[in-house]
Short mmCIF file of C-alpha atoms and ligand atoms in Angstrom, two decimals:
data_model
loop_
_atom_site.label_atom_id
_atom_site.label_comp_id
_atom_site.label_asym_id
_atom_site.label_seq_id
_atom_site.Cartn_x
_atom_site.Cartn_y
_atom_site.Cartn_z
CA UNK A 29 81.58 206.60 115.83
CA UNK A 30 81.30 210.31 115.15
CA UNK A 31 83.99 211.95 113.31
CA UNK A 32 86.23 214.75 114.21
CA UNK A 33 84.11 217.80 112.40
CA UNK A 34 80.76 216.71 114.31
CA UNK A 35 82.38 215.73 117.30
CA UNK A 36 84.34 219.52 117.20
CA UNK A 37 81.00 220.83 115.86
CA UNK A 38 79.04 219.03 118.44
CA UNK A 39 81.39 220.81 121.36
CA UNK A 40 80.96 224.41 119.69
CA UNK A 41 77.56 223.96 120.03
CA UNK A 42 77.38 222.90 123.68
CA UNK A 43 79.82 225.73 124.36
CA UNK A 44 77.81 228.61 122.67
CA UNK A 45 74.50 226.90 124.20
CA UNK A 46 75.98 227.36 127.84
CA UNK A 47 78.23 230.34 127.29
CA UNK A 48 81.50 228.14 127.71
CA UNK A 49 80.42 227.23 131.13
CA UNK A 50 81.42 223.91 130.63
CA UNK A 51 84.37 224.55 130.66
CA UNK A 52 84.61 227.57 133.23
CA UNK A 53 87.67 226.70 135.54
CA UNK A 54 88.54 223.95 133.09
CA UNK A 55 88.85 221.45 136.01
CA UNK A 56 86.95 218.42 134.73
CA UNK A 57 86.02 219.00 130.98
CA UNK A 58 82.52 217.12 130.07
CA UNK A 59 83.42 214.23 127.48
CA UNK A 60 81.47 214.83 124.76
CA UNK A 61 79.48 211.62 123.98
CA UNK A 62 80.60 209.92 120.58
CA UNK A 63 77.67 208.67 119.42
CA UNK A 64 75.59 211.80 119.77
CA UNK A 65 74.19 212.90 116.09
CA UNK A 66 75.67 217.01 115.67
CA UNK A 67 72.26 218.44 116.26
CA UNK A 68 71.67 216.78 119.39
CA UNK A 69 74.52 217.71 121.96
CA UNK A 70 75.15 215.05 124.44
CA UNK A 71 76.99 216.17 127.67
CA UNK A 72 78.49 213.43 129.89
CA UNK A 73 80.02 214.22 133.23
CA UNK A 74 83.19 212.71 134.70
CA UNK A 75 82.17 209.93 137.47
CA UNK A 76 81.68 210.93 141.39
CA UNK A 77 81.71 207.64 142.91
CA UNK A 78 83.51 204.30 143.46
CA UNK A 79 82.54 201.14 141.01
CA UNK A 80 80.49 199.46 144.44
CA UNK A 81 78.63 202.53 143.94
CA UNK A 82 74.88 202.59 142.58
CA UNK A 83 75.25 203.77 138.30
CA UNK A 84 74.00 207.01 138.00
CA UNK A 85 71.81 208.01 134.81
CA UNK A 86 73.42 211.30 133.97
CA UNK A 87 72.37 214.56 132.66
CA UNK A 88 69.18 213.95 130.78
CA UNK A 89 70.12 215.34 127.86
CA UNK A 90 67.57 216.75 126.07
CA UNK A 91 66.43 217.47 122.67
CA UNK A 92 66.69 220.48 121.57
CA UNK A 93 62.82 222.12 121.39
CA UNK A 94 63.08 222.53 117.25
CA UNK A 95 63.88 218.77 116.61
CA UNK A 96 61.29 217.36 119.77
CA UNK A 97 58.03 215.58 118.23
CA UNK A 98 55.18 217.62 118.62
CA UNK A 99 51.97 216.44 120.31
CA UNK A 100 48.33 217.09 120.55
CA UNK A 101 46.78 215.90 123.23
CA UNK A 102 43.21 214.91 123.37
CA UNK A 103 40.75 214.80 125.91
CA UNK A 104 41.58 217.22 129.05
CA UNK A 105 40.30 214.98 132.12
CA UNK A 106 42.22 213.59 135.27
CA UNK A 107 45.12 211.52 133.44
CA UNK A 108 45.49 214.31 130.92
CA UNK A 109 46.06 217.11 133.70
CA UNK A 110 47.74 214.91 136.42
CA UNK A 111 50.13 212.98 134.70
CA UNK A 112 50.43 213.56 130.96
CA UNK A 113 50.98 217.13 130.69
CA UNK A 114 53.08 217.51 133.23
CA UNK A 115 55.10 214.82 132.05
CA UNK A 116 55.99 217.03 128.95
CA UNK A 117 58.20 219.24 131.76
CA UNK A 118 60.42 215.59 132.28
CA UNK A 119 60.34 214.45 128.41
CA UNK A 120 63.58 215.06 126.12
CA UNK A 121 62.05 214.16 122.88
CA UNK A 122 58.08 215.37 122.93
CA UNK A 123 56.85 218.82 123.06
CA UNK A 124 53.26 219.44 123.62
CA UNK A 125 51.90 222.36 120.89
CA UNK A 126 48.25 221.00 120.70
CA UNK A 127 44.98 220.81 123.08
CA UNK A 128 41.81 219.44 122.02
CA UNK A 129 39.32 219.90 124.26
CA UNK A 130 34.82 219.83 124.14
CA UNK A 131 35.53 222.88 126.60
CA UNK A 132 37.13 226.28 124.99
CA UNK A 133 37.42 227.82 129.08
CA UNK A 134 39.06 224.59 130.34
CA UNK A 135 41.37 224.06 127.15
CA UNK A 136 42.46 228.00 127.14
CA UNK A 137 43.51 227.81 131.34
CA UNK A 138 45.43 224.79 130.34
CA UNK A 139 46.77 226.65 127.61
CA UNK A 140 48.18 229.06 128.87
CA UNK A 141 49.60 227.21 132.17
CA UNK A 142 51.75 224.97 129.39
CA UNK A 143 52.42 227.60 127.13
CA UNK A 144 50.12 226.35 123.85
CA UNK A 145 49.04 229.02 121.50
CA UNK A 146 45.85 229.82 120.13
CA UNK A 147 46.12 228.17 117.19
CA UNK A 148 46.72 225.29 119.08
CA UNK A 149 43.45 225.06 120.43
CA UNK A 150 40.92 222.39 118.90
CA UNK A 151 37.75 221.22 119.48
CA UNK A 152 36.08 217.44 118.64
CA UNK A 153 34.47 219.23 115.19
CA UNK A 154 37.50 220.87 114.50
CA UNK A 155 39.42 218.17 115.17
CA UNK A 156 40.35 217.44 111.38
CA UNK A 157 41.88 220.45 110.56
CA UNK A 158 44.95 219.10 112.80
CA UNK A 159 46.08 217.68 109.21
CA UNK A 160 46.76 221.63 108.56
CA UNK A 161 48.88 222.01 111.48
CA UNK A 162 52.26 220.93 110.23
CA UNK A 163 53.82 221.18 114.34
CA UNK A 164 51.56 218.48 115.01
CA UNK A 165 52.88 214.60 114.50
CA UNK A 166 51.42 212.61 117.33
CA UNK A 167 48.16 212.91 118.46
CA UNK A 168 47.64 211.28 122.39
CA UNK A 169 44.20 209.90 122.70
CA UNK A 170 43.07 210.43 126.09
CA UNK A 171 39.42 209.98 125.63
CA UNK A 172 36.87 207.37 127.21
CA UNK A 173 37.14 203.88 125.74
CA UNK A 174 34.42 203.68 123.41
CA UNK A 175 35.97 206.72 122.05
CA UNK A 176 39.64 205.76 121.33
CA UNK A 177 38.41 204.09 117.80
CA UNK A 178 37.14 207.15 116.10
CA UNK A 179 40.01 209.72 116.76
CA UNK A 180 42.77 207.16 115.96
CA UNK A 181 40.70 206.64 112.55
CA UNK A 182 40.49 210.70 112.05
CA UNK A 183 43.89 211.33 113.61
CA UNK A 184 45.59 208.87 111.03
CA UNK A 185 43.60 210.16 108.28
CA UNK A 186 44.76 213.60 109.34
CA UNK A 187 48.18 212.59 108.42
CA UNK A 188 49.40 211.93 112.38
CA UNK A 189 50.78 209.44 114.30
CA UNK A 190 48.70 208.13 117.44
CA UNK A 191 49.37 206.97 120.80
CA UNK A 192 46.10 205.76 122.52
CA UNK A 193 45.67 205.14 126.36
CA UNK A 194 44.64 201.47 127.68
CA UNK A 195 42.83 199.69 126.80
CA UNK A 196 42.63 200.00 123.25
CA UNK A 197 39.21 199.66 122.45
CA UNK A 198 35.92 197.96 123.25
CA UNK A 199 36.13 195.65 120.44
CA UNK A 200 38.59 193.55 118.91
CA UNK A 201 37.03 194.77 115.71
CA UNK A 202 37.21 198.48 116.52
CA UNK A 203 41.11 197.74 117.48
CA UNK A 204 41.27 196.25 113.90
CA UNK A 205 39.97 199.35 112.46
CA UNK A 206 42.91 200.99 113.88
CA UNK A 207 45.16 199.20 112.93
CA UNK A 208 44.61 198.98 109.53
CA UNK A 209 43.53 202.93 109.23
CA UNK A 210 47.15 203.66 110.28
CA UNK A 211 48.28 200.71 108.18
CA UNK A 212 46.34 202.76 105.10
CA UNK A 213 47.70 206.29 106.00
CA UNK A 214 51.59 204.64 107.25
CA UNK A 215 51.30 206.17 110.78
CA UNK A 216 52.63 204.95 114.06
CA UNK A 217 50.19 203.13 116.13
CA UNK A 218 51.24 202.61 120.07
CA UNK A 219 48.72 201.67 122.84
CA UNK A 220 50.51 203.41 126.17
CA UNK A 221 51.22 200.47 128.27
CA UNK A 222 52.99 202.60 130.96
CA UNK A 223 54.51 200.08 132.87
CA UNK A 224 56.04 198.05 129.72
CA UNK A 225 58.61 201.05 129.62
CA UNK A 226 59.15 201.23 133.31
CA UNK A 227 62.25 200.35 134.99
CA UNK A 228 61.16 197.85 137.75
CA UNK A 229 58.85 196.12 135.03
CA UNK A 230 61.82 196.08 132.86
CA UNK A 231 64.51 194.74 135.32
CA UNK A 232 61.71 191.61 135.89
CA UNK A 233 61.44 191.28 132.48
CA UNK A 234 64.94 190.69 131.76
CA UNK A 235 65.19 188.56 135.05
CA UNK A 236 62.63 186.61 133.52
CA UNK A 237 64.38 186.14 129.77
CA UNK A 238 67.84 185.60 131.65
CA UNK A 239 66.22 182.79 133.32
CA UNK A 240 67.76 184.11 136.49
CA UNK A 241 64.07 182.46 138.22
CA UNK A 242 64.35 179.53 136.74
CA UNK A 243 61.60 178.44 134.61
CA UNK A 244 58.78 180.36 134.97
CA UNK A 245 55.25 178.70 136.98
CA UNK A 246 53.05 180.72 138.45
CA UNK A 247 51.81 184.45 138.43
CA UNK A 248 49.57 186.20 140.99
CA UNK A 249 48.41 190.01 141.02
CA UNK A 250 45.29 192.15 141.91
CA UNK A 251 44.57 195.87 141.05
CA UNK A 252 41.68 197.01 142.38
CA UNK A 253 40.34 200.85 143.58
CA UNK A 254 37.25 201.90 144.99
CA UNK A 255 34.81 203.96 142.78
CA UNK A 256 33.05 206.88 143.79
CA UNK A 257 30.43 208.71 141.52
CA UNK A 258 28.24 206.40 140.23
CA UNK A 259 27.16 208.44 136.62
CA UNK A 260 30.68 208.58 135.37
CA UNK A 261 31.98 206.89 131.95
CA UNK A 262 33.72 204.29 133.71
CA UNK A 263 30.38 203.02 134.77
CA UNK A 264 28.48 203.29 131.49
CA UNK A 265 29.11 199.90 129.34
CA UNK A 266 28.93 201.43 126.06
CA UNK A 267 31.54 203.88 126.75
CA UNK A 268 33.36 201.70 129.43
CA UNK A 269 32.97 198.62 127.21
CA UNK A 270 32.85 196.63 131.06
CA UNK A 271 34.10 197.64 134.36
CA UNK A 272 36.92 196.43 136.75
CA UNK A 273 38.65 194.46 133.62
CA UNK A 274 39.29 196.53 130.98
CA UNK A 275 40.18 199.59 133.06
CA UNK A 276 42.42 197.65 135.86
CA UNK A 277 41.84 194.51 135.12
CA UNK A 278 44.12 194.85 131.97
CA UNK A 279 46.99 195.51 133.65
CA UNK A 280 47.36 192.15 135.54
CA UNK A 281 46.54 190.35 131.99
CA UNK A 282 49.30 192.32 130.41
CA UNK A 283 52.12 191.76 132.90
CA UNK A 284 51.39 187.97 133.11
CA UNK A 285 51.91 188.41 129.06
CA UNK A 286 54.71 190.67 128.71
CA UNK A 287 56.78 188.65 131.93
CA UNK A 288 56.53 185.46 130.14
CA UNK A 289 56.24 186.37 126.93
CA UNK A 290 53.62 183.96 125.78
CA UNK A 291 50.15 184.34 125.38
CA UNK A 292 47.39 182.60 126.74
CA UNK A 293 45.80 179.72 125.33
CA UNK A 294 43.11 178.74 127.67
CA UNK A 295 41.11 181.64 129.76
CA UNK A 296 38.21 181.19 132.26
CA UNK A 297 36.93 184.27 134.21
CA UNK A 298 34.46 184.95 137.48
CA UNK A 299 32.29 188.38 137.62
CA UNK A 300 30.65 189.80 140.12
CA UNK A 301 28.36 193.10 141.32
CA UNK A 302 26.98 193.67 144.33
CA UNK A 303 22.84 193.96 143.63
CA UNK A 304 21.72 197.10 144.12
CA UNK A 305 24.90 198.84 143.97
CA UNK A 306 24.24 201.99 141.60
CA UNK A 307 27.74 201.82 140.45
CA UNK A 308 27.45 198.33 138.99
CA UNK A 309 24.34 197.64 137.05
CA UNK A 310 25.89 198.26 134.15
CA UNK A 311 29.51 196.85 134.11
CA UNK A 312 31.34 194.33 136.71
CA UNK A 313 32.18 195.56 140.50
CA UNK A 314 34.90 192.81 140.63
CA UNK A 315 36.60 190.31 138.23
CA UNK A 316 38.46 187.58 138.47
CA UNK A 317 40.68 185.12 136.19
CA UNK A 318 43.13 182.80 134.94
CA UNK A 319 45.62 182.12 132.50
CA UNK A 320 47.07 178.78 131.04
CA UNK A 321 50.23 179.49 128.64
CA UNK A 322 51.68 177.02 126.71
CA UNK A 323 54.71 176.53 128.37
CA UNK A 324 52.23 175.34 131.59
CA UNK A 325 52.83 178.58 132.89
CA UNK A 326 49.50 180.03 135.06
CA UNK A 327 48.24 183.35 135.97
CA UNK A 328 45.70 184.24 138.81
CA UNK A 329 44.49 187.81 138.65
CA UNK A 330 41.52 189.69 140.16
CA UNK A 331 40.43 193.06 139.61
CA UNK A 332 38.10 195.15 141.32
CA UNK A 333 36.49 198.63 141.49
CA UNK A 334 35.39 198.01 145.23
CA UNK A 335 38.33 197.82 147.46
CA UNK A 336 40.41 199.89 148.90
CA UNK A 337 44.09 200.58 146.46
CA UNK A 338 45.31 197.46 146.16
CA UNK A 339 48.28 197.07 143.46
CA UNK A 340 50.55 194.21 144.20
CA UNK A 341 52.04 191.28 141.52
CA UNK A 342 54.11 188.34 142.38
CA UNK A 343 56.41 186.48 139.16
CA UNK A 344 57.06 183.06 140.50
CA UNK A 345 59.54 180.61 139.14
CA UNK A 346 61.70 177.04 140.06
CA UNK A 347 64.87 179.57 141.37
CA UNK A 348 63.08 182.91 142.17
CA UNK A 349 60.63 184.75 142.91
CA UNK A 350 60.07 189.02 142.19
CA UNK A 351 57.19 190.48 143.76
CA UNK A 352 55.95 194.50 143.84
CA UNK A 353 53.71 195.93 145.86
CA UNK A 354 52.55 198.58 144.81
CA UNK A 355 53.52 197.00 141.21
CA UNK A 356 50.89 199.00 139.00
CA UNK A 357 51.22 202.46 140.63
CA UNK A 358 52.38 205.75 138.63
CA UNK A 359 55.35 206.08 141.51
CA UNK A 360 56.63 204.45 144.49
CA UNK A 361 57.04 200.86 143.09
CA UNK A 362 59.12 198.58 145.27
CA UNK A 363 60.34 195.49 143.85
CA UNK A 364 61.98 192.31 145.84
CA UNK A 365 63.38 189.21 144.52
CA UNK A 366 64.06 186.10 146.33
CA UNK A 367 66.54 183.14 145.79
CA UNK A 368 68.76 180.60 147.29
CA UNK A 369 71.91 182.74 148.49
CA UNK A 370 75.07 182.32 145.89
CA UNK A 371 77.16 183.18 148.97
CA UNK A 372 75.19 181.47 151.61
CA UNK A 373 74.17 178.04 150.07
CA UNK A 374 72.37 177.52 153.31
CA UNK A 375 70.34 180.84 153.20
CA UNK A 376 68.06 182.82 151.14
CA UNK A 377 68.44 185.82 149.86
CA UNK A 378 66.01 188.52 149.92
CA UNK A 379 67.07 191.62 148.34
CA UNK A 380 65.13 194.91 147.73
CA UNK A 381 65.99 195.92 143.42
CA UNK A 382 65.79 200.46 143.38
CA UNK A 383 65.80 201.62 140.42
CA UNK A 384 65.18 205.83 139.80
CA UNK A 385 61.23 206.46 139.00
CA UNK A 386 61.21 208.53 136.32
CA UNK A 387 57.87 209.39 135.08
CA UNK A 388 56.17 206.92 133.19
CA UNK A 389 54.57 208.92 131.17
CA UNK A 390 57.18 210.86 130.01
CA UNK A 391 59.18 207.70 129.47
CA UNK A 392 56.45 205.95 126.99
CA UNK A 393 56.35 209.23 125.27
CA UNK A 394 59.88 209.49 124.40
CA UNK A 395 59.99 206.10 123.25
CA UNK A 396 57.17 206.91 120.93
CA UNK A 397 58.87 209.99 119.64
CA UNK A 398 61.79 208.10 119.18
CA UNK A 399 59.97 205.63 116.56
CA UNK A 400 58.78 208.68 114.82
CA UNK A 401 62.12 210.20 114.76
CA UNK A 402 63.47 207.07 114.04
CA UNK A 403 61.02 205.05 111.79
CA UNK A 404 60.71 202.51 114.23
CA UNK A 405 57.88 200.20 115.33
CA UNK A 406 57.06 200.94 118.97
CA UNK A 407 57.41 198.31 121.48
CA UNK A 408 53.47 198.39 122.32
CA UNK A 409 51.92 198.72 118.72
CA UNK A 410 48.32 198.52 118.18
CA UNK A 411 49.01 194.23 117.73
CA UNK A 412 49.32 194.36 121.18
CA UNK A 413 46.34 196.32 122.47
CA UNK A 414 44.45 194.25 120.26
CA UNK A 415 45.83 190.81 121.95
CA UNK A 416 44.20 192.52 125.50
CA UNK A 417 41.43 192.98 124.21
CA UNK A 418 41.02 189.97 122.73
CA UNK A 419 41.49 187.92 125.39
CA UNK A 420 38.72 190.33 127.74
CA UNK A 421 36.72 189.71 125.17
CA UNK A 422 37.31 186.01 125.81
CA UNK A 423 36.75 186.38 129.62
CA UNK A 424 33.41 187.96 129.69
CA UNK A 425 32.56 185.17 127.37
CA UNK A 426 34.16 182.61 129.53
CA UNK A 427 32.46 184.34 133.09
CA UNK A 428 29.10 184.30 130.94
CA UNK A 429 29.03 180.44 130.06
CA UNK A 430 30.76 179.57 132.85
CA UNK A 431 33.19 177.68 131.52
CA UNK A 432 37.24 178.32 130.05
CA UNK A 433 37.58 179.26 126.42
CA UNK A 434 40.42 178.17 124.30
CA UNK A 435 41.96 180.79 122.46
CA UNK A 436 44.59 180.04 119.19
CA UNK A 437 48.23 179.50 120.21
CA UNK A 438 50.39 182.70 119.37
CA UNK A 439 53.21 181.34 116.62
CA UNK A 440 56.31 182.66 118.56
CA UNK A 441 57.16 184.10 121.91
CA UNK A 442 56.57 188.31 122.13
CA UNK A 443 54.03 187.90 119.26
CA UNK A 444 52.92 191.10 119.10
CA UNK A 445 55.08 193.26 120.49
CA UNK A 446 57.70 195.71 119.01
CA UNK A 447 61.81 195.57 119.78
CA UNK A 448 62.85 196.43 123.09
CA UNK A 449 62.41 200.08 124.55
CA UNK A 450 65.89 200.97 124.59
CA UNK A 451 66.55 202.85 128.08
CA UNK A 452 64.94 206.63 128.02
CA UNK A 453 67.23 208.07 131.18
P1 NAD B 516 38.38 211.38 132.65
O1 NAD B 516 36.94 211.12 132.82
O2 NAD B 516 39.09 212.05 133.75
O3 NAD B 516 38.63 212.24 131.31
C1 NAD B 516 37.99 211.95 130.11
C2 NAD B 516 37.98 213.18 129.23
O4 NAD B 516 37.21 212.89 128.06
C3 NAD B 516 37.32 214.40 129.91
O5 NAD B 516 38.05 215.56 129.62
C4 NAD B 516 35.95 214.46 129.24
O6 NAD B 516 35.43 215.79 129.17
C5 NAD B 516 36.26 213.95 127.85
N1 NAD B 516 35.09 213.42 127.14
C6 NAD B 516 34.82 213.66 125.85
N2 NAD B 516 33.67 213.06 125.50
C7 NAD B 516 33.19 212.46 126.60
C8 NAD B 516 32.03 211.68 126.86
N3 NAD B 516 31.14 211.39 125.90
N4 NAD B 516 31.84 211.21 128.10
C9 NAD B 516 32.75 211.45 129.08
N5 NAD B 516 33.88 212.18 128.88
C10 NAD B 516 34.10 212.67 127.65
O7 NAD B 516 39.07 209.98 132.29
P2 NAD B 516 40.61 209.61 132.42
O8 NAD B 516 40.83 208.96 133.73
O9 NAD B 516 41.44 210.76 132.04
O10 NAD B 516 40.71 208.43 131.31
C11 NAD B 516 40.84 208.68 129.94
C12 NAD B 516 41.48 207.46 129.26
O11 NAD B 516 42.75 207.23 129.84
C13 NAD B 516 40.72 206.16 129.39
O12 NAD B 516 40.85 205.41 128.23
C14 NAD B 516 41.41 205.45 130.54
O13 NAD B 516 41.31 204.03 130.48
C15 NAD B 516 42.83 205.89 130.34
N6 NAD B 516 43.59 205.90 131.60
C16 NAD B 516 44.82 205.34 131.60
C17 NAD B 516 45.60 205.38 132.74
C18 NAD B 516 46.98 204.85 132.73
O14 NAD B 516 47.57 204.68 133.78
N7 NAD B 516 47.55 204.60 131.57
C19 NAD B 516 45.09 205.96 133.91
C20 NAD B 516 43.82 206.53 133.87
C21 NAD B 516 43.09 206.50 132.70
#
């Protein structure tokens, strides 16, 4: 509940922010949301359609600039410039004010296409002196893998809080590190597991809890690309830390975790490279795996970095069934579910679930932001990058012997994950 001086002060403020265009013609006044705190107006619009009609999300609603978290991000390369900085334009909480960059050229064009100023600008030396930089409180790590260890040490010793891209590390000892060097300097650690803040993943998610499936048997998914140059980092082990796995592979492992919630206690994996292939004499063309959970729930997964896009998962359960394909993608996910019809006892039901796509990345941001704002554990913490890696660790092992390892039973469902994202718009 707000009372009446915020809720008046909250209106003033909408009004002198859009020149009393709100309530131009006084037709429809906006209802003022009640919970909104007074420095954050929130605007909500009188409905268009009928109750049969799909719920809108509303005006975003976004923070003002001033009170947005501000980020550095690090490393300039493909996700950096394709997805994450453009994402800033769709976030209400994060505002980008940092670049670090090995390249001055590069980092100043991207500069000045995002608006970053000069001081602003840092390279991996000067790194360190982002603990002068008071705009600064999240640093994005968007470095190769073998790197992600070392700037979330410096970053949280800097005084910042860090989001680091997937997968966490190459090590479950260098994911320890982090851990406990954000542990030391009380930072935020959150490993940006995309999809575990993305609608369609959600809505399975909560299928999956509500038992609306039944209970819960068998998972199936492959995500797999074809890789071009073969001198990149992705194909270099010790900044890769392996190949089709840990960079696609990783995704499969995670969804069969976060849809059932449990975590794996028996693992056996299956490598392969094609001889010869340049791209592959140092980490794995293709890999393939399984799960056993607890609850008997299993999980088939392959991976690959030799075939054609390929993105697709499939939850399987007593009742129901959700599948997505494309299920991994950054856009475009389409999700069915299928079930005995509740009106047609004699029929199944297949329906098609569309939820809006709002970016992904913009979406994990804000819900980082938020725990900064708010003092609140993200839902992917570094617990949960470390579990991943963990258990890749366990597969090469397993595809190496050629036999399943066992790996210690988790002590309660969601183990290592935060609360629940709440919805981001
Ligand atoms: P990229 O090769 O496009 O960019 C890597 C950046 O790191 C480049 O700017 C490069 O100059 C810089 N760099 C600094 N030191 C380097 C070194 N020693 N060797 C190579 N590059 C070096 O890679 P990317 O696709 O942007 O991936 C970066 C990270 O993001 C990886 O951890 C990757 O797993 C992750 N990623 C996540 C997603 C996702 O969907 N969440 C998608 C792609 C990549």
């Amino acid at each position: 509940m707000v009372d009446d001086a915020s809720r008046l002060w909250t209106r003033r403020r909408v009004l002198g922010a859009t020149g009393g265009l709100l309530t131009a013609g006084a037709w429809m006044p906006p209802v003022l949301a009640a919970a909104a705190p007074p420095s954050s107006p929130q605007v909500k619009l009188p409905g268009t359609f009928a109750k049969t009609e799909r719920e809108r999300p509303g005006p975003p609603n976004p923070q003002p600039e001033s009170e947005r978290v501000g980020w550095a991000v690090v490393g300039l390369g493909h996700l950096s410039l394709e997805e994450i900085l453009p994402a800033f334009g769709q976030s209400k909480r994060s505002k980008l004010v940092a670049l670090v960059s090995g390249d001055r050229a590069k980092a100043q064009a991207i500069a000045k296409q995002y608006g970053v100023s000069d001081k602003g600008l840092y390279d991996y030396t000067s790194f360190d002196q982002l603990k002068d930089n008071p705009e600064v409180q999240a640093v994005y790590i968007v470095l190769p893998n073998s790197m992600h260890a070392e700037f979330t040490v410096r970053a949280a010793q800097a005084g910042k809080h860090i989001f680091c891209e997937k997968p966490m590390a190459n090590t479950p000892a260098e994911c320890q590190q982090m851990i406990d060097a954000c542990k030391k300097a009380d930072r935020k650690l959150g490993i940006a597991y995309r999809l575990q803040y993305e609608p369609h993943h959600r809505a399975v998610i909560q299928m999956a809890r509500n038992k609306e499936l039944g209970t819960l048997k068998l998972f199936t998914a492959n995500n797999g690309q074809n890789q071009g140059e073969p001198n990149q980092w992705r194909h270099k082990k010790s900044l890769a830390g392996g190949g089709a796995l840990p960079d696609v592979g990783i995704y499969c492992l995670s969804a069969a975790r976060y849809f059932s919630g449990e975590e794996p206690t028996e693992v056996q994996g299956f490598s392969y490279s094609t001889p010869n292939d340049p791209r592959f004499k140092e980490v794995e063309e293709s890999f393939a795996f399984h799960l056993s959970f607890p609850s008997g729930f299993q999980a088939h997964c392959t991976s690959s970095y030799s075939t054609h896009e390929t993105k697709d998962l499939r939850l399987m359960g007593t009742d129901g069934w959700a599948a997505m394909d494309p299920g991994f993608s950054y856009n475009g996910l389409r999700l069915r579910v299928g079930m005995k019809s509740k009106s047609f006892p004699k029929a199944d039901d297949t329906v098609e679930r569309g939820f809006s796509q709002p970016s992904q990345f913009a979406r994990e941001m804000d819900h980082f932001s938020r725990c900064v704002q708010e003092n609140v554990v993200p839902h992917t913490p570094g617990e949960e990058g470390l579990a991943d890696v963990r258990i890749i660790e366990a597969l090469y092992r397993s595809a190496q012997d050629g036999k399943a390892v066992k790996l210690e039973a988790a002590k309660k469902l969601e183990a290592f994950r935060g609360p629940p994202p709440k919805e981001e718009g």
